[in-house]
Every structure is written in structure tokens, then in C-alpha cells.
């Protein structure tokens, strides 16, 4: 039986602060559970936010909000994968998922720094290269889809995307403090 806290405006304000603070972590966690299905991530994140808000009275202040929200996200991913018949082996192995939760919980600082570094590095790309990255990773377009839109061959896009990823990786590594480098 879950303990309930009072539903005062102040409690809701604190809850919103916690939920907002962990949006990037939740998005990255959901993406890690759904490799190859990046286009579904925003929907799962939105559903996760909705459920966490609806269940906010079940959250016990002082406990690990991130772990609680990750458990909700994990369940939403499982539901989504079942609904779309794409249940992966990773999701069937609860121990691995729990390990991901634990690892992700301990690497928030690194994740935030990498995210800021990525934003900086993306801003350094040419407009054309940023469009390729956004089409592939934010919109979830396949190379074939992007190829037909831009009239570039898939192989040319594949090579360009490989070069862009290498460039971004090097840029991010150069911007990271020594203690967070692999």
C-alpha cells in the first residue's frame, strides 16, 4: 500500500520541479530501452509524464524520484512494445533493465554534461548536416526516406552520417571534463 502525501499547492510545485529536472534522464532512459524506435520516444515520454502526474499522490517525498519515474517509464515502454508487437529481449530481462536504471541514476551529472556538449557540437555543424541528424534521430526517418526527400543516395547519406557521428563524438569528448571521459 502506497503512502500518500497531502496534495497541497506546495507539494505539487515540488513535484513539478522534480519531474522537470528529470526530463532528459527519462527521455534518454526510454530511448535506451527502445533502440531503433526513436520516433516513438516522445509519445512514451509524454505518456510517462501523464502517468507520473496522475500518480503523484503515491510518490513519497524524500525517496528517489528518478527511480520511481524510471519504473513508470519502463512500464510504459513495455506496454507500448506489447501493443505494437515489438517486445525486445532486453525488456524481457528485468535484471538488465534494472541495471540500466541503476547505472542511469548514478550518471546524471555525466548525462547532463554530455547533453550540453552535444547541443554545443550540433550548433557547430553546417545547416545541411544538422538537418541530416535531426531527420534521422529526432524525426526517426530512415535513410531511404531522407534520401527520397533530399535526392541524395542512401550510401552517400550513410557515409555522411557516419562522418557526422564521428565528428560529434570527438567534439563531445573534447568538451567533457576529464573525470567523465571513458
PDB file of C-alpha atoms in Angstrom:
ATOM      1  CA  UNK A   1       0.000   0.000   0.000  1.00  0.00           C
ATOM      2  CA  UNK A   2       1.495   3.306  -1.070  1.00  0.00           C
ATOM      3  CA  UNK A   3       1.654   6.163   1.370  1.00  0.00           C
ATOM      4  CA  UNK A   4       0.023   9.352   0.198  1.00  0.00           C
ATOM      5  CA  UNK A   5       1.258  12.861   0.829  1.00  0.00           C
ATOM      6  CA  UNK A   6      -1.021  15.846   1.009  1.00  0.00           C
ATOM      7  CA  UNK A   7      -1.955  17.390  -2.231  1.00  0.00           C
ATOM      8  CA  UNK A   8      -1.132  20.981  -1.401  1.00  0.00           C
ATOM      9  CA  UNK A   9      -0.009  23.510  -3.981  1.00  0.00           C
ATOM     10  CA  UNK A  10       3.484  23.407  -2.480  1.00  0.00           C
ATOM     11  CA  UNK A  11       3.684  19.609  -2.861  1.00  0.00           C
ATOM     12  CA  UNK A  12       2.573  19.906  -6.484  1.00  0.00           C
ATOM     13  CA  UNK A  13       5.151  22.638  -7.088  1.00  0.00           C
ATOM     14  CA  UNK A  14       7.913  20.416  -5.703  1.00  0.00           C
ATOM     15  CA  UNK A  15       6.638  17.524  -7.795  1.00  0.00           C
ATOM     16  CA  UNK A  16       6.705  19.625 -10.977  1.00  0.00           C
ATOM     17  CA  UNK A  17      10.270  20.703 -10.184  1.00  0.00           C
ATOM     18  CA  UNK A  18      11.352  17.061  -9.791  1.00  0.00           C
ATOM     19  CA  UNK A  19       9.556  15.926 -12.934  1.00  0.00           C
ATOM     20  CA  UNK A  20      11.023  18.794 -14.965  1.00  0.00           C
ATOM     21  CA  UNK A  21      14.516  18.187 -13.585  1.00  0.00           C
ATOM     22  CA  UNK A  22      14.460  14.576 -14.785  1.00  0.00           C
ATOM     23  CA  UNK A  23      13.003  15.033 -18.291  1.00  0.00           C
ATOM     24  CA  UNK A  24      16.300  14.492 -20.095  1.00  0.00           C
ATOM     25  CA  UNK A  25      17.092  11.449 -17.960  1.00  0.00           C
ATOM     26  CA  UNK A  26      13.656   9.971 -18.672  1.00  0.00           C
ATOM     27  CA  UNK A  27      13.963  10.625 -22.396  1.00  0.00           C
ATOM     28  CA  UNK A  28      17.416   9.010 -22.549  1.00  0.00           C
ATOM     29  CA  UNK A  29      16.261   6.051 -20.471  1.00  0.00           C
ATOM     30  CA  UNK A  30      13.233   5.474 -22.697  1.00  0.00           C
ATOM     31  CA  UNK A  31      15.427   5.765 -25.797  1.00  0.00           C
ATOM     32  CA  UNK A  32      17.854   3.205 -24.323  1.00  0.00           C
ATOM     33  CA  UNK A  33      15.002   0.719 -23.911  1.00  0.00           C
ATOM     34  CA  UNK A  34      13.765   1.268 -27.462  1.00  0.00           C
ATOM     35  CA  UNK A  35      16.780   1.105 -29.770  1.00  0.00           C
ATOM     36  CA  UNK A  36      15.727   1.708 -33.349  1.00  0.00           C
ATOM     37  CA  UNK A  37      12.348   3.184 -32.382  1.00  0.00           C
ATOM     38  CA  UNK A  38      13.377   6.793 -31.701  1.00  0.00           C
ATOM     39  CA  UNK A  39      10.237   8.194 -33.286  1.00  0.00           C
ATOM     40  CA  UNK A  40       8.152   6.584 -30.507  1.00  0.00           C
ATOM     41  CA  UNK A  41      10.199   8.105 -27.668  1.00  0.00           C
ATOM     42  CA  UNK A  42       8.359  11.475 -27.425  1.00  0.00           C
ATOM     43  CA  UNK A  43       4.997   9.696 -27.172  1.00  0.00           C
ATOM     44  CA  UNK A  44       6.256   7.341 -24.457  1.00  0.00           C
ATOM     45  CA  UNK A  45       7.801  10.280 -22.570  1.00  0.00           C
ATOM     46  CA  UNK A  46       4.509  12.174 -22.744  1.00  0.00           C
ATOM     47  CA  UNK A  47       2.582   9.130 -21.502  1.00  0.00           C
ATOM     48  CA  UNK A  48       5.141   8.661 -18.714  1.00  0.00           C
ATOM     49  CA  UNK A  49       4.743  12.305 -17.660  1.00  0.00           C
ATOM     50  CA  UNK A  50       0.971  11.945 -17.652  1.00  0.00           C
ATOM     51  CA  UNK A  51       1.053   8.791 -15.500  1.00  0.00           C
ATOM     52  CA  UNK A  52       3.606  10.264 -13.066  1.00  0.00           C
ATOM     53  CA  UNK A  53       1.397  13.317 -12.670  1.00  0.00           C
ATOM     54  CA  UNK A  54      -1.707  11.189 -12.145  1.00  0.00           C
ATOM     55  CA  UNK A  55       0.142   9.074  -9.561  1.00  0.00           C
ATOM     56  CA  UNK A  56       1.875  11.985  -7.832  1.00  0.00           C
ATOM     57  CA  UNK A  57      -0.036  11.331  -4.606  1.00  0.00           C
ATOM     58  CA  UNK A  58       1.651   7.894  -4.456  1.00  0.00           C
ATOM     59  CA  UNK A  59       5.167   9.354  -4.513  1.00  0.00           C
ATOM     60  CA  UNK A  60       6.749   9.511  -1.072  1.00  0.00           C
ATOM     61  CA  UNK A  61       8.731  12.747  -0.659  1.00  0.00           C
ATOM     62  CA  UNK A  62      12.322  12.084   0.343  1.00  0.00           C
ATOM     63  CA  UNK A  63      12.564   8.883  -1.689  1.00  0.00           C
ATOM     64  CA  UNK A  64      14.285   8.554  -5.074  1.00  0.00           C
ATOM     65  CA  UNK A  65      12.015  10.363  -7.524  1.00  0.00           C
ATOM     66  CA  UNK A  66      14.125   9.396 -10.520  1.00  0.00           C
ATOM     67  CA  UNK A  67      13.952   5.660  -9.766  1.00  0.00           C
ATOM     68  CA  UNK A  68      10.185   5.954  -9.243  1.00  0.00           C
ATOM     69  CA  UNK A  69       9.700   7.790 -12.552  1.00  0.00           C
ATOM     70  CA  UNK A  70      12.007   5.313 -14.356  1.00  0.00           C
ATOM     71  CA  UNK A  71       9.849   2.420 -13.138  1.00  0.00           C
ATOM     72  CA  UNK A  72       6.787   4.134 -14.625  1.00  0.00           C
ATOM     73  CA  UNK A  73       8.689   4.785 -17.873  1.00  0.00           C
ATOM     74  CA  UNK A  74       9.795   1.150 -18.022  1.00  0.00           C
ATOM     75  CA  UNK A  75       6.180   0.006 -17.684  1.00  0.00           C
ATOM     76  CA  UNK A  76       5.037   2.424 -20.396  1.00  0.00           C
ATOM     77  CA  UNK A  77       7.750   1.113 -22.743  1.00  0.00           C
ATOM     78  CA  UNK A  78       6.713  -2.478 -22.037  1.00  0.00           C
ATOM     79  CA  UNK A  79       3.060  -1.618 -22.701  1.00  0.00           C
ATOM     80  CA  UNK A  80       3.992   0.146 -25.921  1.00  0.00           C
ATOM     81  CA  UNK A  81       6.178  -2.717 -27.131  1.00  0.00           C
ATOM     82  CA  UNK A  82       3.430  -5.250 -26.362  1.00  0.00           C
ATOM     83  CA  UNK A  83       0.806  -3.114 -28.078  1.00  0.00           C
ATOM     84  CA  UNK A  84       2.963  -2.791 -31.201  1.00  0.00           C
ATOM     85  CA  UNK A  85       4.252  -6.398 -31.064  1.00  0.00           C
ATOM     86  CA  UNK A  86       7.855  -5.233 -30.749  1.00  0.00           C
ATOM     87  CA  UNK A  87       8.757  -6.595 -27.337  1.00  0.00           C
ATOM     88  CA  UNK A  88      12.543  -6.883 -27.273  1.00  0.00           C
ATOM     89  CA  UNK A  89      14.706  -9.350 -25.412  1.00  0.00           C
ATOM     90  CA  UNK A  90      16.185  -6.515 -23.384  1.00  0.00           C
ATOM     91  CA  UNK A  91      12.788  -5.672 -21.967  1.00  0.00           C
ATOM     92  CA  UNK A  92      12.063  -9.304 -21.161  1.00  0.00           C
ATOM     93  CA  UNK A  93      15.113  -9.420 -18.910  1.00  0.00           C
ATOM     94  CA  UNK A  94      14.146  -7.378 -15.882  1.00  0.00           C
ATOM     95  CA  UNK A  95      17.624  -7.662 -14.331  1.00  0.00           C
ATOM     96  CA  UNK A  96      19.189  -5.863 -17.288  1.00  0.00           C
ATOM     97  CA  UNK A  97      16.551  -3.171 -17.234  1.00  0.00           C
ATOM     98  CA  UNK A  98      17.055  -2.692 -13.513  1.00  0.00           C
ATOM     99  CA  UNK A  99      20.806  -2.450 -14.114  1.00  0.00           C
ATOM    100  CA  UNK A 100      20.140   0.275 -16.691  1.00  0.00           C
ATOM    101  CA  UNK A 101      18.036   2.136 -14.136  1.00  0.00           C
ATOM    102  CA  UNK A 102      20.780   1.869 -11.525  1.00  0.00           C
ATOM    103  CA  UNK A 103      23.525   2.924 -13.962  1.00  0.00           C
ATOM    104  CA  UNK A 104      21.457   5.802 -15.287  1.00  0.00           C
ATOM    105  CA  UNK A 105      20.644   7.019 -11.778  1.00  0.00           C
ATOM    106  CA  UNK A 106      24.348   7.219 -10.958  1.00  0.00           C
ATOM    107  CA  UNK A 107      25.346   9.057 -14.130  1.00  0.00           C
ATOM    108  CA  UNK A 108      23.086  12.117 -14.107  1.00  0.00           C
ATOM    109  CA  UNK A 109      25.980  14.591 -13.975  1.00  0.00           C
ATOM    110  CA  UNK A 110      27.708  12.941 -16.893  1.00  0.00           C
ATOM    111  CA  UNK A 111      24.479  12.805 -18.874  1.00  0.00           C
ATOM    112  CA  UNK A 112      23.766  16.497 -18.336  1.00  0.00           C
ATOM    113  CA  UNK A 113      27.306  17.453 -19.340  1.00  0.00           C
ATOM    114  CA  UNK A 114      27.148  15.243 -22.440  1.00  0.00           C
ATOM    115  CA  UNK A 115      23.788  16.724 -23.375  1.00  0.00           C
ATOM    116  CA  UNK A 116      25.147  20.272 -23.125  1.00  0.00           C
ATOM    117  CA  UNK A 117      28.245  19.269 -25.075  1.00  0.00           C
ATOM    118  CA  UNK A 118      26.062  17.657 -27.749  1.00  0.00           C
ATOM    119  CA  UNK A 119      23.973  20.824 -28.076  1.00  0.00           C
ATOM    120  CA  UNK A 120      27.149  22.858 -28.498  1.00  0.00           C
ATOM    121  CA  UNK A 121      28.615  20.411 -31.020  1.00  0.00           C
ATOM    122  CA  UNK A 122      25.383  20.241 -33.012  1.00  0.00           C
ATOM    123  CA  UNK A 123      25.385  24.028 -33.256  1.00  0.00           C
ATOM    124  CA  UNK A 124      28.846  23.828 -34.866  1.00  0.00           C
ATOM    125  CA  UNK A 125      27.592  21.588 -37.693  1.00  0.00           C
ATOM    126  CA  UNK A 126      26.580  23.023 -41.040  1.00  0.00           C
ATOM    127  CA  UNK A 127      22.864  23.551 -41.542  1.00  0.00           C
ATOM    128  CA  UNK A 128      22.731  20.663 -44.033  1.00  0.00           C
ATOM    129  CA  UNK A 129      24.432  18.250 -41.584  1.00  0.00           C
ATOM    130  CA  UNK A 130      22.169  19.338 -38.712  1.00  0.00           C
ATOM    131  CA  UNK A 131      19.168  18.576 -40.928  1.00  0.00           C
ATOM    132  CA  UNK A 132      20.507  15.074 -41.601  1.00  0.00           C
ATOM    133  CA  UNK A 133      20.985  14.434 -37.879  1.00  0.00           C
ATOM    134  CA  UNK A 134      17.557  15.809 -36.969  1.00  0.00           C
ATOM    135  CA  UNK A 135      15.816  13.824 -39.689  1.00  0.00           C
ATOM    136  CA  UNK A 136      17.474  10.601 -38.566  1.00  0.00           C
ATOM    137  CA  UNK A 137      17.442  10.926 -34.773  1.00  0.00           C
ATOM    138  CA  UNK A 138      14.715  13.388 -33.849  1.00  0.00           C
ATOM    139  CA  UNK A 139      12.173  12.556 -36.526  1.00  0.00           C
ATOM    140  CA  UNK A 140      13.204   8.899 -36.839  1.00  0.00           C
ATOM    141  CA  UNK A 141      13.408   8.989 -40.640  1.00  0.00           C
ATOM    142  CA  UNK A 142      15.142   6.086 -42.342  1.00  0.00           C
ATOM    143  CA  UNK A 143      17.981   6.799 -44.728  1.00  0.00           C
ATOM    144  CA  UNK A 144      15.651   5.785 -47.576  1.00  0.00           C
ATOM    145  CA  UNK A 145      13.062   8.369 -46.513  1.00  0.00           C
ATOM    146  CA  UNK A 146      15.642  11.118 -46.180  1.00  0.00           C
ATOM    147  CA  UNK A 147      17.227  10.059 -49.464  1.00  0.00           C
ATOM    148  CA  UNK A 148      13.969  10.413 -51.382  1.00  0.00           C
ATOM    149  CA  UNK A 149      13.322  13.850 -49.828  1.00  0.00           C
ATOM    150  CA  UNK A 150      16.805  15.238 -50.456  1.00  0.00           C
ATOM    151  CA  UNK A 151      17.539  13.405 -53.735  1.00  0.00           C
ATOM    152  CA  UNK A 152      20.810  12.074 -52.290  1.00  0.00           C
ATOM    153  CA  UNK A 153      21.744   8.417 -52.483  1.00  0.00           C
ATOM    154  CA  UNK A 154      21.342   6.300 -49.350  1.00  0.00           C
ATOM    155  CA  UNK A 155      25.011   5.308 -49.465  1.00  0.00           C
ATOM    156  CA  UNK A 156      26.060   8.958 -49.625  1.00  0.00           C
ATOM    157  CA  UNK A 157      23.839   9.756 -46.640  1.00  0.00           C
ATOM    158  CA  UNK A 158      25.166   6.731 -44.729  1.00  0.00           C
ATOM    159  CA  UNK A 159      28.777   7.900 -45.229  1.00  0.00           C
ATOM    160  CA  UNK A 160      27.885  11.483 -44.321  1.00  0.00           C
ATOM    161  CA  UNK A 161      26.009  10.369 -41.204  1.00  0.00           C
ATOM    162  CA  UNK A 162      28.963   8.204 -40.155  1.00  0.00           C
ATOM    163  CA  UNK A 163      31.309  11.190 -40.518  1.00  0.00           C
ATOM    164  CA  UNK A 164      28.923  13.462 -38.625  1.00  0.00           C
ATOM    165  CA  UNK A 165      28.651  10.968 -35.737  1.00  0.00           C
ATOM    166  CA  UNK A 166      32.446  10.671 -35.542  1.00  0.00           C
ATOM    167  CA  UNK A 167      32.781  14.433 -35.576  1.00  0.00           C
ATOM    168  CA  UNK A 168      30.150  14.814 -32.842  1.00  0.00           C
ATOM    169  CA  UNK A 169      31.754  12.075 -30.723  1.00  0.00           C
ATOM    170  CA  UNK A 170      35.175  13.779 -30.900  1.00  0.00           C
ATOM    171  CA  UNK A 171      33.672  17.186 -30.196  1.00  0.00           C
ATOM    172  CA  UNK A 172      31.763  15.868 -27.160  1.00  0.00           C
ATOM    173  CA  UNK A 173      34.845  14.055 -25.817  1.00  0.00           C
ATOM    174  CA  UNK A 174      36.870  17.264 -26.127  1.00  0.00           C
ATOM    175  CA  UNK A 175      34.261  19.235 -24.200  1.00  0.00           C
ATOM    176  CA  UNK A 176      33.875  16.724 -21.357  1.00  0.00           C
ATOM    177  CA  UNK A 177      35.810  17.174 -18.109  1.00  0.00           C
ATOM    178  CA  UNK A 178      38.491  14.519 -17.559  1.00  0.00           C
ATOM    179  CA  UNK A 179      36.566  12.676 -14.798  1.00  0.00           C
ATOM    180  CA  UNK A 180      33.678  11.929 -17.170  1.00  0.00           C
ATOM    181  CA  UNK A 181      35.734  10.703 -20.111  1.00  0.00           C
ATOM    182  CA  UNK A 182      35.632   6.969 -20.818  1.00  0.00           C
TER     183      UNK A 182
END
